[in-house]
Every structure is written in C-alpha cells, then in structure tokens.
Short mmCIF file of C-alpha atoms in Angstrom, two decimals:
data_model
loop_
_atom_site.label_atom_id
_atom_site.label_comp_id
_atom_site.label_asym_id
_atom_site.label_seq_id
_atom_site.Cartn_x
_atom_site.Cartn_y
_atom_site.Cartn_z
CA MET A 1 -15.89 15.41 -8.23
CA ALA A 2 -17.97 13.29 -5.86
CA PRO A 3 -18.19 14.57 -2.28
CA ALA A 4 -16.26 12.77 0.44
CA VAL A 5 -17.97 9.95 2.29
CA GLU A 6 -17.83 10.39 6.03
CA VAL A 7 -19.03 8.59 9.13
CA VAL A 8 -18.95 9.24 12.87
CA ALA A 9 -16.70 6.42 14.07
CA CYS A 10 -16.91 6.91 17.84
CA LYS A 11 -16.87 9.37 20.69
CA VAL A 12 -13.51 10.82 21.68
CA ASP A 13 -13.48 9.03 25.03
CA GLU A 14 -14.43 5.58 23.66
CA LEU A 15 -10.93 4.53 22.59
CA ASN A 16 -7.75 4.36 24.65
CA ASP A 17 -4.25 4.62 23.22
CA GLY A 18 -3.47 1.40 21.35
CA ASP A 19 -7.13 0.55 20.73
CA THR A 20 -8.42 -0.28 17.26
CA ARG A 21 -11.93 -0.41 15.84
CA GLU A 22 -13.49 -1.55 12.58
CA VAL A 23 -15.58 1.24 11.04
CA GLN A 24 -18.11 0.87 8.24
CA ILE A 25 -17.64 3.65 5.69
CA GLY A 26 -19.72 3.51 2.54
CA ASP A 27 -19.54 -0.03 1.17
CA SER A 28 -16.10 -0.58 2.68
CA THR A 29 -14.55 -0.81 6.12
CA ALA A 30 -11.76 1.16 7.72
CA LEU A 31 -9.48 0.42 10.64
CA LEU A 32 -9.54 3.25 13.16
CA VAL A 33 -6.59 3.48 15.53
CA LYS A 34 -5.86 5.75 18.48
CA ASP A 35 -2.17 6.20 19.19
CA LYS A 36 -0.63 8.76 21.55
CA GLY A 37 -3.83 10.78 21.53
CA SER A 38 -4.11 10.95 17.73
CA TYR A 39 -6.43 9.04 15.42
CA TYR A 40 -5.56 7.30 12.17
CA ALA A 41 -7.64 5.36 9.67
CA VAL A 42 -6.56 2.93 6.95
CA GLY A 43 -8.16 0.12 4.99
CA ASN A 44 -9.22 -2.77 7.18
CA LYS A 45 -8.44 -5.66 4.81
CA CYS A 46 -4.94 -7.09 4.63
CA THR A 47 -3.69 -6.75 1.07
CA HIS A 48 -2.39 -10.32 1.09
CA TYR A 49 -5.51 -12.50 1.44
CA GLY A 50 -8.03 -10.01 2.86
CA ALA A 51 -7.91 -10.77 6.58
CA PRO A 52 -9.67 -8.22 8.84
CA LEU A 53 -6.88 -6.16 10.40
CA ALA A 54 -9.13 -5.14 13.30
CA LYS A 55 -8.69 -8.72 14.52
CA GLY A 56 -4.90 -8.54 14.26
CA ALA A 57 -2.20 -7.19 16.56
CA TYR A 58 -1.42 -3.51 17.05
CA SER A 59 1.69 -1.97 18.53
CA LYS A 60 3.70 1.21 18.11
CA GLY A 61 2.01 2.52 14.98
CA VAL A 62 1.93 -0.79 13.13
CA VAL A 63 -0.95 -3.24 12.66
CA ARG A 64 -0.12 -6.88 11.94
CA CYS A 65 -2.41 -9.23 10.01
CA PRO A 66 -3.91 -12.00 12.19
CA TRP A 67 -3.55 -14.66 9.52
CA HIS A 68 -0.08 -14.40 7.97
CA GLY A 69 1.69 -11.55 9.74
CA ALA A 70 1.87 -8.76 7.14
CA CYS A 71 2.49 -5.36 8.78
CA PHE A 72 1.18 -1.92 7.85
CA ASN A 73 2.02 1.55 9.11
CA VAL A 74 -1.25 3.11 10.27
CA LYS A 75 -0.07 6.66 9.52
CA THR A 76 0.94 6.04 5.91
CA GLY A 77 -0.80 2.76 5.10
CA ASP A 78 2.50 1.47 3.71
CA ILE A 79 3.31 -2.23 3.96
CA GLU A 80 6.38 -2.71 6.19
CA ASP A 81 6.56 -6.48 6.51
CA PHE A 82 5.05 -9.21 4.45
CA PRO A 83 3.57 -11.33 2.77
CA GLY A 84 1.75 -9.39 0.07
CA LEU A 85 3.00 -6.48 -2.02
CA ASP A 86 0.42 -3.72 -1.77
CA SER A 87 -0.20 -1.04 0.81
CA LEU A 88 -3.47 0.13 2.38
CA PRO A 89 -5.64 3.11 1.41
CA VAL A 90 -5.46 5.94 3.94
CA PHE A 91 -8.48 7.93 5.13
CA GLN A 92 -8.80 11.31 6.82
CA VAL A 93 -9.77 11.54 10.48
CA GLU A 94 -11.19 14.65 12.10
CA VAL A 95 -12.18 15.33 15.70
CA ARG A 96 -15.30 17.48 15.79
CA GLY A 97 -16.24 18.33 19.29
CA ASN A 98 -16.73 14.99 21.02
CA GLU A 99 -16.94 12.96 17.82
CA VAL A 100 -14.27 11.19 15.76
CA VAL A 101 -15.15 11.38 12.06
CA VAL A 102 -13.58 9.27 9.29
CA LYS A 103 -13.67 10.77 5.78
CA ALA A 104 -12.82 9.09 2.50
CA ASP A 105 -12.68 9.97 -1.16
CA PRO A 106 -15.17 7.66 -2.94
CA GLU A 107 -12.37 6.61 -5.31
CA ALA A 108 -10.27 5.43 -2.39
CA LEU A 109 -13.10 3.14 -1.28
CA LYS A 110 -13.20 1.26 -4.57
CA SER A 111 -10.15 -0.83 -3.75
CA THR A 112 -8.79 -2.38 -0.57
CA LYS A 113 -5.25 -2.11 -1.96
CA ARG A 114 -2.92 0.73 -2.87
CA VAL A 115 0.08 0.32 -5.13
CA LYS A 116 2.97 2.61 -4.29
CA ALA A 117 4.10 5.07 -6.94
CA MET A 118 6.76 3.65 -9.25
CA SER A 119 9.52 5.39 -11.18
CA ARG A 120 10.41 4.41 -14.74
CA ALA A 121 13.67 3.98 -16.59
CA ASP A 122 15.45 7.11 -17.76
CA PRO A 123 17.68 6.57 -20.82
CA SER A 124 20.24 8.95 -19.34
CA ASN A 125 20.77 6.61 -16.37
CA LYS A 126 23.18 3.97 -17.65
CA LYS A 127 23.25 1.87 -14.48
CA THR A 128 21.96 -1.71 -14.70
CA PHE A 129 20.82 -3.58 -11.62
CA VAL A 130 20.60 -7.30 -12.33
CA ILE A 131 18.43 -9.68 -10.32
CA VAL A 132 18.99 -13.41 -10.75
CA GLY A 133 15.95 -15.46 -9.75
CA GLY A 134 12.21 -15.35 -10.35
CA GLY A 135 10.68 -15.72 -6.91
CA VAL A 136 9.23 -13.27 -4.45
CA ALA A 137 12.60 -11.99 -3.20
CA ALA A 138 13.45 -11.00 -6.76
CA GLU A 139 10.02 -9.45 -7.26
CA ALA A 140 10.12 -7.46 -4.02
CA CYS A 141 13.59 -6.19 -4.87
CA ALA A 142 12.57 -5.05 -8.35
CA GLU A 143 9.47 -3.23 -7.08
CA THR A 144 11.34 -1.58 -4.22
CA LEU A 145 13.99 -0.26 -6.60
CA ARG A 146 11.30 1.50 -8.61
CA GLN A 147 9.38 2.65 -5.52
CA GLU A 148 12.56 4.26 -4.23
CA GLY A 149 13.10 6.20 -7.45
CA PHE A 150 15.76 4.15 -9.26
CA THR A 151 15.69 5.10 -12.96
CA GLY A 152 18.35 2.78 -14.34
CA GLN A 153 17.69 -0.60 -15.96
CA VAL A 154 16.10 -3.27 -13.74
CA LEU A 155 16.77 -6.64 -15.36
CA VAL A 156 15.47 -9.91 -13.90
CA LEU A 157 17.04 -13.12 -15.22
CA THR A 158 15.17 -16.29 -14.28
CA LYS A 159 15.11 -19.93 -15.31
CA GLU A 160 11.38 -19.92 -14.58
CA SER A 161 9.08 -19.91 -17.58
CA ASP A 162 6.54 -17.76 -15.74
CA LEU A 163 6.47 -14.38 -14.02
CA PRO A 164 6.67 -14.49 -10.18
CA TYR A 165 3.68 -16.26 -8.64
CA ASP A 166 2.27 -17.08 -5.21
CA ARG A 167 4.40 -20.18 -4.66
CA PRO A 168 2.85 -21.27 -1.32
CA LYS A 169 -0.38 -21.96 -3.19
CA LEU A 170 1.25 -24.72 -5.23
CA SER A 171 0.87 -27.23 -2.40
CA LYS A 172 -2.45 -25.83 -1.20
CA ALA A 173 -4.36 -25.35 -4.47
CA MET A 174 -2.73 -27.78 -6.87
CA THR A 175 -5.01 -27.27 -9.88
CA THR A 176 -4.14 -23.60 -10.28
CA THR A 177 -2.12 -22.00 -13.07
CA ALA A 178 0.82 -19.61 -13.00
CA ASP A 179 -1.31 -16.83 -14.50
CA ALA A 180 -4.04 -17.33 -11.88
CA ILE A 181 -1.60 -16.91 -8.99
CA ALA A 182 0.76 -14.36 -10.56
CA LEU A 183 1.91 -11.67 -8.13
CA ARG A 184 1.81 -9.07 -10.91
CA ASN A 185 0.95 -9.28 -14.60
CA LYS A 186 3.07 -8.41 -17.62
CA ASP A 187 1.43 -5.03 -18.06
CA PHE A 188 2.38 -4.01 -14.52
CA TYR A 189 6.06 -4.72 -15.10
CA SER A 190 5.96 -2.94 -18.45
CA SER A 191 4.40 0.13 -16.83
CA CYS A 192 7.42 0.58 -14.56
CA ASP A 193 10.11 -0.74 -16.90
CA ILE A 194 10.99 -3.90 -14.98
CA GLU A 195 12.37 -6.29 -17.59
CA PHE A 196 11.95 -10.04 -17.09
CA ARG A 197 13.90 -12.51 -19.18
CA THR A 198 12.21 -15.80 -18.40
CA GLY A 199 13.74 -19.14 -19.39
CA THR A 200 17.19 -17.61 -18.88
CA GLU A 201 19.79 -19.52 -16.89
CA VAL A 202 22.75 -17.78 -15.28
CA THR A 203 25.76 -20.11 -15.21
CA GLY A 204 28.40 -17.92 -13.61
CA VAL A 205 29.22 -14.64 -11.91
CA ASP A 206 32.44 -12.69 -12.42
CA THR A 207 32.58 -10.34 -9.44
CA ALA A 208 35.81 -8.69 -10.59
CA GLN A 209 34.41 -7.72 -13.99
CA LYS A 210 30.90 -7.24 -12.60
CA LYS A 211 29.14 -9.44 -15.10
CA VAL A 212 27.05 -12.59 -15.19
CA THR A 213 27.35 -15.33 -17.79
CA LEU A 214 24.26 -16.89 -19.36
CA ALA A 215 23.80 -20.48 -20.50
CA GLY A 216 24.30 -19.54 -24.15
CA GLY A 217 27.61 -17.82 -23.41
CA ASP A 218 26.35 -14.23 -23.46
CA THR A 219 27.28 -11.92 -20.61
CA VAL A 220 25.42 -9.11 -18.86
CA GLU A 221 27.23 -6.37 -16.95
CA TYR A 222 25.84 -5.01 -13.71
CA GLU A 223 26.32 -2.09 -11.36
CA ALA A 224 24.68 -4.06 -8.55
CA LEU A 225 23.58 -7.69 -8.47
CA LEU A 226 21.03 -9.57 -6.40
CA VAL A 227 21.16 -13.36 -6.31
CA ALA A 228 17.80 -14.82 -5.26
CA THR A 229 17.62 -18.21 -6.97
CA GLY A 230 15.79 -20.02 -4.17
CA GLY A 231 15.91 -23.76 -3.66
CA ARG A 232 15.54 -26.79 -5.85
CA PRO A 233 13.71 -29.88 -4.60
CA ARG A 234 15.91 -32.29 -2.71
CA THR A 235 16.20 -35.72 -4.29
CA MET A 236 17.68 -39.00 -3.05
CA PRO A 237 19.89 -41.59 -4.76
CA ILE A 238 17.14 -44.19 -4.84
CA PRO A 239 16.94 -46.96 -7.47
CA GLY A 240 13.97 -46.32 -9.73
CA GLN A 241 13.74 -42.59 -9.09
CA GLU A 242 13.72 -42.01 -12.86
CA LEU A 243 10.42 -43.89 -13.27
CA GLU A 244 7.41 -42.05 -14.65
CA ASN A 245 5.26 -40.53 -11.90
CA VAL A 246 8.03 -40.20 -9.33
CA CYS A 247 7.58 -36.44 -8.85
CA VAL A 248 8.78 -33.36 -7.07
CA LEU A 249 6.77 -30.17 -6.59
CA ARG A 250 8.39 -26.98 -7.84
CA THR A 251 6.21 -25.39 -10.53
CA PRO A 252 2.51 -25.02 -11.37
CA ASP A 253 2.96 -27.68 -14.04
CA ASP A 254 4.31 -30.05 -11.37
CA ALA A 255 1.30 -29.31 -9.16
CA ASN A 256 -1.15 -29.87 -11.99
CA ARG A 257 0.50 -33.14 -12.94
CA ILE A 258 0.40 -34.45 -9.36
CA ALA A 259 -3.23 -33.43 -8.87
CA GLU A 260 -4.39 -35.00 -12.14
CA ASN A 261 -2.43 -38.25 -11.76
CA SER A 262 -3.57 -38.74 -8.15
CA LYS A 263 -7.28 -39.00 -8.93
CA GLY A 264 -8.48 -42.50 -8.11
CA LYS A 265 -4.87 -43.66 -7.75
CA LYS A 266 -2.58 -45.05 -5.08
CA VAL A 267 -0.40 -42.18 -3.90
CA VAL A 268 2.81 -42.39 -1.85
CA ILE A 269 4.24 -39.27 -0.26
CA ILE A 270 7.85 -39.26 0.95
CA GLY A 271 8.22 -36.69 3.71
CA SER A 272 5.82 -35.48 6.40
CA SER A 273 6.76 -31.83 6.73
CA PHE A 274 5.05 -28.89 5.05
CA ILE A 275 5.22 -29.76 1.35
CA GLY A 276 4.49 -33.45 1.91
CA MET A 277 1.55 -32.90 4.24
CA GLU A 278 -0.02 -30.08 2.25
CA VAL A 279 0.12 -32.19 -0.90
CA THR A 280 -1.41 -35.04 1.09
CA SER A 281 -4.33 -32.86 2.17
CA CYS A 282 -4.92 -31.76 -1.43
CA VAL A 283 -5.02 -35.24 -2.97
CA ALA A 284 -6.50 -37.30 -0.10
CA GLU A 285 -10.14 -36.85 -1.05
CA GLY A 286 -9.75 -37.83 -4.69
CA ALA A 287 -7.11 -40.55 -4.40
CA GLN A 288 -7.79 -44.25 -3.94
CA SER A 289 -5.25 -44.30 -1.13
CA VAL A 290 -2.52 -42.08 0.31
CA SER A 291 0.50 -43.42 2.21
CA VAL A 292 3.05 -41.14 3.89
CA VAL A 293 6.58 -42.35 4.61
CA ASP A 294 9.13 -40.62 6.84
CA LEU A 295 12.07 -41.32 9.14
CA ILE A 296 10.60 -39.32 12.02
CA LYS A 297 7.84 -40.33 14.47
CA VAL A 298 5.02 -37.85 13.74
CA PRO A 299 4.36 -35.23 11.04
CA PHE A 300 6.17 -31.92 11.52
CA GLN A 301 8.10 -33.40 14.45
CA LEU A 302 11.27 -31.39 13.90
CA VAL A 303 9.50 -28.01 13.75
CA LEU A 304 6.26 -28.36 15.70
CA GLY A 305 7.08 -31.21 18.10
CA ASN A 306 5.30 -34.42 19.02
CA GLN A 307 2.15 -32.99 20.56
CA VAL A 308 1.22 -30.74 17.66
CA GLY A 309 2.44 -33.36 15.21
CA GLN A 310 0.03 -35.90 16.65
CA VAL A 311 -2.84 -33.44 16.17
CA MET A 312 -1.96 -33.05 12.52
CA GLN A 313 -1.52 -36.79 12.10
CA LYS A 314 -5.07 -37.38 13.34
CA LEU A 315 -6.44 -34.80 10.90
CA HIS A 316 -4.93 -36.83 8.07
CA GLU A 317 -5.84 -40.23 9.44
CA ASP A 318 -9.46 -39.09 9.73
CA LYS A 319 -9.31 -38.63 5.95
CA GLY A 320 -7.98 -42.17 5.42
CA VAL A 321 -4.27 -41.36 5.14
CA LYS A 322 -1.89 -44.07 6.37
CA PHE A 323 1.50 -43.30 7.90
CA TYR A 324 4.68 -45.37 7.80
CA PHE A 325 7.05 -43.72 10.26
CA GLU A 326 10.62 -44.50 11.34
CA ARG A 327 11.49 -45.92 7.97
CA GLY A 328 12.73 -44.64 4.66
CA ILE A 329 12.42 -45.54 1.01
CA LYS A 330 14.67 -48.28 -0.36
CA GLU A 331 13.68 -48.42 -4.01
CA PHE A 332 10.98 -47.76 -6.56
CA VAL A 333 9.81 -50.66 -8.68
CA GLY A 334 8.32 -50.11 -12.11
CA GLU A 335 6.89 -51.84 -15.12
CA ASN A 336 7.39 -50.56 -18.66
CA GLY A 337 8.94 -47.40 -17.22
CA LYS A 338 6.00 -46.61 -14.95
CA LEU A 339 5.99 -46.66 -11.16
CA LYS A 340 4.24 -49.66 -9.61
CA GLN A 341 5.59 -50.05 -6.07
CA ALA A 342 7.58 -48.28 -3.37
CA VAL A 343 9.74 -50.57 -1.25
CA LEU A 344 10.49 -49.24 2.23
CA SER A 345 13.68 -49.72 4.24
CA ASP A 346 12.05 -52.36 6.44
CA GLY A 347 10.85 -54.37 3.44
CA THR A 348 7.27 -53.09 3.44
CA VAL A 349 5.94 -52.89 -0.12
CA LEU A 350 3.42 -50.17 -1.00
CA ASP A 351 1.52 -50.26 -4.27
CA ALA A 352 2.02 -46.89 -5.93
CA ASP A 353 0.75 -45.22 -9.08
CA ILE A 354 2.42 -41.93 -8.22
CA CYS A 355 4.99 -40.85 -5.63
CA VAL A 356 5.76 -37.30 -4.51
CA LEU A 357 9.14 -36.51 -2.96
CA GLY A 358 8.44 -33.82 -0.36
CA ILE A 359 11.74 -33.87 1.48
CA GLY A 360 12.75 -30.23 1.35
CA VAL A 361 14.99 -28.16 -0.89
CA VAL A 362 18.67 -27.42 -1.34
CA PRO A 363 20.01 -23.99 -2.32
CA ALA A 364 20.26 -23.44 -6.09
CA THR A 365 23.72 -21.90 -5.88
CA ASP A 366 25.97 -24.28 -7.80
CA PHE A 367 26.63 -21.57 -10.41
CA LEU A 368 28.33 -19.46 -7.72
CA LYS A 369 31.04 -21.99 -6.82
CA GLU A 370 33.73 -20.29 -8.94
CA SER A 371 32.62 -16.74 -8.12
CA GLY A 372 34.58 -16.31 -4.91
CA ILE A 373 31.40 -15.33 -3.08
CA GLN A 374 31.50 -16.73 0.45
CA MET A 375 29.20 -19.73 0.94
CA THR A 376 28.74 -22.40 3.58
CA GLN A 377 29.59 -26.04 3.00
CA ARG A 378 25.89 -26.69 2.39
CA GLY A 379 25.78 -24.09 -0.38
CA PHE A 380 24.08 -21.21 1.44
CA VAL A 381 25.33 -17.70 0.67
CA THR A 382 26.62 -15.76 3.68
CA VAL A 383 25.28 -12.20 3.92
CA ASP A 384 25.34 -9.44 6.50
CA LYS A 385 22.42 -7.44 7.92
CA HIS A 386 22.26 -5.44 4.70
CA MET A 387 22.00 -8.59 2.55
CA LYS A 388 25.52 -7.92 1.23
CA THR A 389 27.70 -10.86 0.23
CA SER A 390 31.47 -10.98 0.55
CA ALA A 391 31.77 -9.54 -2.98
CA GLY A 392 31.39 -5.83 -3.61
CA GLY A 393 28.12 -4.86 -5.26
CA VAL A 394 26.65 -8.35 -4.86
CA PHE A 395 23.66 -9.03 -2.63
CA ALA A 396 21.70 -12.20 -1.94
CA ALA A 397 18.23 -12.93 -0.57
CA GLY A 398 15.64 -15.60 0.16
CA ASP A 399 16.01 -19.30 0.83
CA ILE A 400 19.65 -19.41 -0.31
CA VAL A 401 21.08 -17.14 2.40
CA GLU A 402 22.27 -17.33 5.96
CA PHE A 403 21.86 -13.91 7.57
CA PRO A 404 22.13 -12.40 11.08
CA LEU A 405 18.69 -12.99 12.62
CA PHE A 406 18.13 -10.49 15.40
CA ILE A 407 15.84 -12.73 17.48
CA ASN A 408 18.54 -15.41 17.31
CA ASP A 409 21.16 -13.12 18.87
CA ASP A 410 22.28 -12.10 15.37
CA GLN A 411 23.60 -15.57 14.64
CA GLN A 412 23.77 -16.55 10.98
CA SER A 413 20.44 -18.28 10.27
CA ASN A 414 18.65 -19.77 7.29
CA VAL A 415 14.93 -18.99 7.29
CA GLN A 416 13.03 -20.45 4.34
CA HIS A 417 9.75 -18.57 4.74
CA TRP A 418 7.74 -16.76 2.06
CA GLN A 419 7.40 -13.75 4.35
CA MET A 420 11.12 -13.50 4.97
CA ALA A 421 11.98 -13.75 1.28
CA HIS A 422 9.81 -10.67 0.64
CA GLN A 423 11.64 -8.72 3.32
CA HIS A 424 15.06 -9.85 2.12
CA GLY A 425 14.27 -8.54 -1.35
CA ARG A 426 13.11 -5.20 -0.02
CA ILE A 427 16.13 -4.73 2.25
CA ALA A 428 18.52 -5.76 -0.52
CA ALA A 429 17.01 -3.15 -2.85
CA LEU A 430 17.39 -0.35 -0.31
CA ASN A 431 21.03 -1.20 0.22
CA MET A 432 21.70 -1.60 -3.51
CA LEU A 433 20.61 2.04 -3.70
CA GLY A 434 22.96 3.05 -0.90
CA LYS A 435 20.15 3.52 1.63
CA SER A 436 21.71 1.68 4.55
CA THR A 437 18.98 -0.46 6.11
CA ALA A 438 19.43 -3.53 8.32
CA ILE A 439 17.15 -6.56 8.17
CA ARG A 440 14.91 -6.75 11.22
CA SER A 441 12.03 -9.14 10.72
CA VAL A 442 10.45 -11.85 12.85
CA PRO A 443 10.02 -15.16 10.96
CA TYR A 444 6.37 -16.01 10.31
CA PHE A 445 4.80 -18.88 8.35
CA TRP A 446 1.58 -20.81 8.05
CA THR A 447 0.27 -24.09 6.71
CA VAL A 448 -3.25 -25.16 5.74
CA MET A 449 -4.68 -28.68 5.70
CA TYR A 450 -8.36 -29.64 5.42
CA GLY A 451 -9.36 -26.07 6.19
CA LYS A 452 -7.28 -25.97 9.38
CA SER A 453 -4.48 -23.42 9.52
CA ILE A 454 -1.47 -23.50 11.80
CA ARG A 455 0.41 -20.23 12.21
CA TYR A 456 3.94 -19.99 13.57
CA THR A 457 6.31 -17.19 14.50
CA GLY A 458 9.77 -16.98 15.99
CA TYR A 459 12.85 -19.14 15.62
CA GLY A 460 12.47 -22.51 17.29
CA PRO A 461 15.52 -24.68 16.52
CA GLY A 462 17.01 -25.91 19.78
CA TYR A 463 13.84 -25.48 21.87
CA ASP A 464 13.81 -27.69 24.97
CA ASP A 465 10.15 -27.62 26.03
CA ILE A 466 6.66 -26.94 24.69
CA VAL A 467 3.89 -25.43 26.80
CA VAL A 468 0.45 -25.99 25.27
CA HIS A 469 -2.77 -24.15 26.15
CA GLY A 470 -6.19 -24.98 24.79
CA ASP A 471 -7.65 -28.24 23.53
CA LEU A 472 -5.47 -30.37 21.26
CA SER A 473 -8.40 -32.65 20.50
CA ALA A 474 -10.68 -29.81 19.28
CA PRO A 475 -8.18 -28.78 17.83
CA GLN A 476 -7.82 -25.26 19.23
CA PHE A 477 -4.55 -24.41 20.90
CA ALA A 478 -1.51 -22.20 21.34
CA ALA A 479 1.88 -23.87 21.71
CA PHE A 480 4.84 -22.00 23.19
CA TYR A 481 8.31 -23.30 22.33
CA THR A 482 10.81 -22.46 25.05
CA LYS A 483 14.57 -22.55 25.43
CA GLY A 484 15.54 -22.20 29.05
CA ASP A 485 13.32 -19.47 30.51
CA LYS A 486 12.60 -17.80 27.15
CA VAL A 487 9.79 -18.34 24.63
CA VAL A 488 11.52 -18.60 21.24
CA ALA A 489 8.51 -19.45 19.05
CA VAL A 490 4.71 -19.66 19.14
CA ALA A 491 2.35 -21.81 17.06
CA SER A 492 -1.42 -21.84 17.10
CA LEU A 493 -4.52 -23.32 15.53
CA ALA A 494 -7.85 -21.45 15.91
CA PHE A 495 -6.27 -19.22 18.58
CA ASP A 496 -5.91 -15.95 16.67
CA PRO A 497 -4.35 -13.46 16.94
CA ILE A 498 -1.87 -14.81 19.46
CA VAL A 499 0.84 -15.66 16.93
CA SER A 500 0.67 -12.18 15.40
CA GLN A 501 0.70 -10.64 18.88
CA ALA A 502 3.82 -12.65 19.73
CA ALA A 503 5.51 -11.60 16.49
CA SER A 504 4.76 -7.94 17.20
CA LEU A 505 6.18 -8.16 20.71
CA MET A 506 9.29 -9.96 19.47
CA GLU A 507 9.75 -7.33 16.77
CA GLN A 508 9.90 -4.70 19.51
CA GLY A 509 12.83 -6.59 21.00
CA GLN A 510 10.85 -7.80 23.98
CA THR A 511 10.97 -11.26 25.50
CA ILE A 512 8.13 -13.54 26.55
CA LEU A 513 9.30 -15.59 29.52
CA LYS A 514 8.29 -19.15 30.17
CA SER A 515 6.88 -18.04 33.51
CA ASP A 516 4.63 -15.58 31.65
CA ILE A 517 2.75 -18.36 29.86
CA MET A 518 2.66 -21.24 32.34
CA GLU A 519 -0.78 -20.31 33.74
CA ASP A 520 -2.21 -17.79 31.28
CA PRO A 521 -1.23 -17.89 27.59
CA LYS A 522 -2.22 -14.22 27.15
CA SER A 523 -0.74 -12.63 30.28
CA TRP A 524 1.87 -10.78 28.22
CA VAL A 525 -0.42 -9.43 25.49
CA GLY A 526 -1.11 -6.15 27.34
CA ARG A 527 2.53 -5.20 26.92
CA LEU A 528 1.87 -4.46 23.24
CA LYS A 529 0.15 -1.22 24.24
CA GLN A 530 3.10 -0.25 26.40
CA CYS A 531 5.69 -0.50 23.62
#
C-alpha cells in the first residue's frame, strides 16, 4: 500500500474561523477550512463542472461553488445542494505543533469526485418505488433511494429514449449527443439495480389502487410514486407551424437538427428569454442571419430587467443579431412544405429557413387529470414541503410542481431551475422512505452566451427596483433586485462569488437589506462568517 501523501498547509495562526485556502497536495488540490477552531480538508474542484471551491462562498460548515451554486459539507464532503451528483473526496488534517498538515491516500487523489455508496435490490424486499419521468429530479430521486439503503425495486418509467442527461447543455452546446452528456451510464444504473424503461409513456395514475397505466394498457403497481415529468415546449396556434424547420428544443436530436440546419441559413428565433437567447448565441456565428422576435422590450426583461437585458442585447447585436421587439408572430409561410418566411404581427416579413420556438414550457401533467391529485388551473402539481401531493404515497418534483418556497414566505412557488429539480428529487426520496425532510433550498441558475455567464439566485418575481454596481458596458456587474427594503434576488456577470455568497446568506435565513447595498455591494458579505 502506497504511503500517504502529506503537505504542510499553513501555520496554526494563519487562518481565522471561516477562512478557506487552496492547498496543493500531490498532483491535486485540496480545500482547507478552519471552522470553530477545527480544520477540515476536501477536494477543491466542484463535482459539477470543476470550479475551484476556494473561490466560492463558505458559511457554517458548507462551501458553495462560485459558478453554479452546488454545496458541499466540508466535514463529510457530501453534496448537499446541487447541481451535480457526486460528492468530494475527504482528506485527513493533523495539527503538529504550530503546523497544519493535510494527508491523503494516493488513491483518493486520483479523482476529484466521490460517488456515495449505493445499496442494491434484495429479492426479499417486495416494495416497488416507481418514478415517472427521465430528467434530473427522477435521477436524483433514484440515486438517493439507493444511497439511503432502499433495497426494493426502483423502476423509472420515461418517455425519453435516452438515460438522464445534462439538459442545460442542449441550448449551450447544440452539437452534443445524449451519450456525451449523460449524467450516468447504463453500467452505473445496473450496478445499483436502478431499472430504466425508456420509451415508456404513463397515461394514467390510479391512486386508490396504487398503480400506473402505460400507453399499451399494462399497469404497474407501486408502494410509493414520484411524478417528475418536467415540461414540454410551449407552442402557439400559428398558421404554418406544421411546416418543416419550425422547431422546438427538447432533446439532443432537436438540438442537433437546429444546429445543422442553421449553418449558412436565415434563422428566426421566437422568444428572447433563456432558451431563445442561448440558442441564438450558439447559431449566430455560423448562420447567414439571426432575427429574434418577442413581445417584450429587451431580452430577459421579465426576469433580469431592462438594464441587464440591454447588456445582453448588445452582446448579441455585436454578433450581428437583429431584434424585433414589441411584436409577435402572425404566421409562417412555406413553399412545398418548407418554411420560407415568418410574418410578424405588425406586417414585417422575415425570410426564414428555420425558426426556433423558444417561448417556455408547460407542465407535462395531462395524464394526471383523472387521478384526483390536486393541481392548479395551469396544470402544476401542488405539493407540500416534503414533496407530497394530495394523494397518499404520491410525490412530485421538478418543473411541474408548486411548492412552499421558504425565501418566498413559504408561498406556493414554481421554480423551473436545474438545481432545484435535483433537490426536489433528493427530498422526495427521503420522504418516500419515511425520513421526514423539508425542502429548504435557495433557487440558483445561470446562463451562458458568447463566453459570458450570468448567475442568479433568489426569487425575484414582484421586485420593484434594481440596484446595479459595477460597469454595465464592460460588462462586469452585480444587480440587486429589491422588493421594498429587502433584496430578493441577485444577478451578476464577472462579479464572482457574490451570487453564491448571497445564496449562502439567504439559505441561513438572513436578509440583505436594500440599505446594505446602496453604497457598497459587498458590505454584507462578512456576515457569512458570523452565521
């Protein structure tokens, strides 16, 4: 057995409580943390996309990734909030005299990720937990069930033809394949007896008999059920929508088709929020022209506001993108079944070889209408803090739910973020197992265009003012969204790790006041060490 690798990380008096430091150990790096007089060391790379955690936010035993907000317990290395699925390796720390020494098994240094131990199915356990849906909420639920020792059958029923994949990449890297962005491979699921039935549509749920009905008429009984079917792309009743090359983005095949058919072509994008603008940034360089149409006044207006929206608009215009705001689409005109033109509501005619509808999603919950499960008029499933629906033994997660969001005074809220879907799946699994656990997670999302990434945390609907620090023209800024005297959300570009710091403070139940950020955008950051 190879001897441990060790390094003197610092002197005892060099770090204060709440301080972190990146430490080189062998060919890897560790994150050293001092908390309440004790030292801890874990891997320094976020298991999501590899961000350096030493540049993130630290508070109360948890380090948060500076890029996308994943959270890790520094004592155990376990992932506690998302995105990503894996935990961090953990290293030994010893205090020898006046020196702090980090020790690591050479094997532990070979990977920046650690997969939690998984149970397997036991034939004597006759319970079947059914998961309907093939996204990350379903995946996180299935893994958590096995991590927590469940030995019954874990059965995932999904209409998708592929195993769960990194869906946010579809609009950011449109030439990828499902296998290239898979969250786990087939062998992983086989190793822990998680059964996926792809290409399987669930058409109904009988909550009294505890069974689901499949498209072919077969039924599957369940002890506990998770519904996590996500959204389907919103469409509009527009003449000509059936023409070839009028597209939506939902699958890797959709992304590949859009990318290929945009090369050297005239592209029209309907919608200027996240899907529409990320697709625009992907195709702009190779297309002959790109035109964006929307009813609002600037991109991302409803979420990020006019000031930030104007920054993003300029990024696109600098790449030759043209915007047609405050108007909608009237009809698509074709020739021999192929799209030729998009006619706008004001009569403007845009030549178009391909059009992408990026106007959001609606919950894929039609199959629940006869189930008796409580839903809103818009088709969202109502759940409590434990992700329980109104039907016994039935849980729901992800984009299809409205749940009590603690930073929104526990009001029922719909949060369609990749990060939140992970957490929903995890919390649902714990409660399916009878381990009562309430959802407590701060919304966090990001978008990337032309190499520029905007990060956002909080819950901003209903904000009444935006306080911006930095240089919008650079662009390098932090934007604080306020409601009354309270900061309800924070967005940034090239201002890390302020969004992660805000998320960590919000998670502790603390409030950033508008007066805190009027003069100095970072005046509140020191409070993280006091939590």
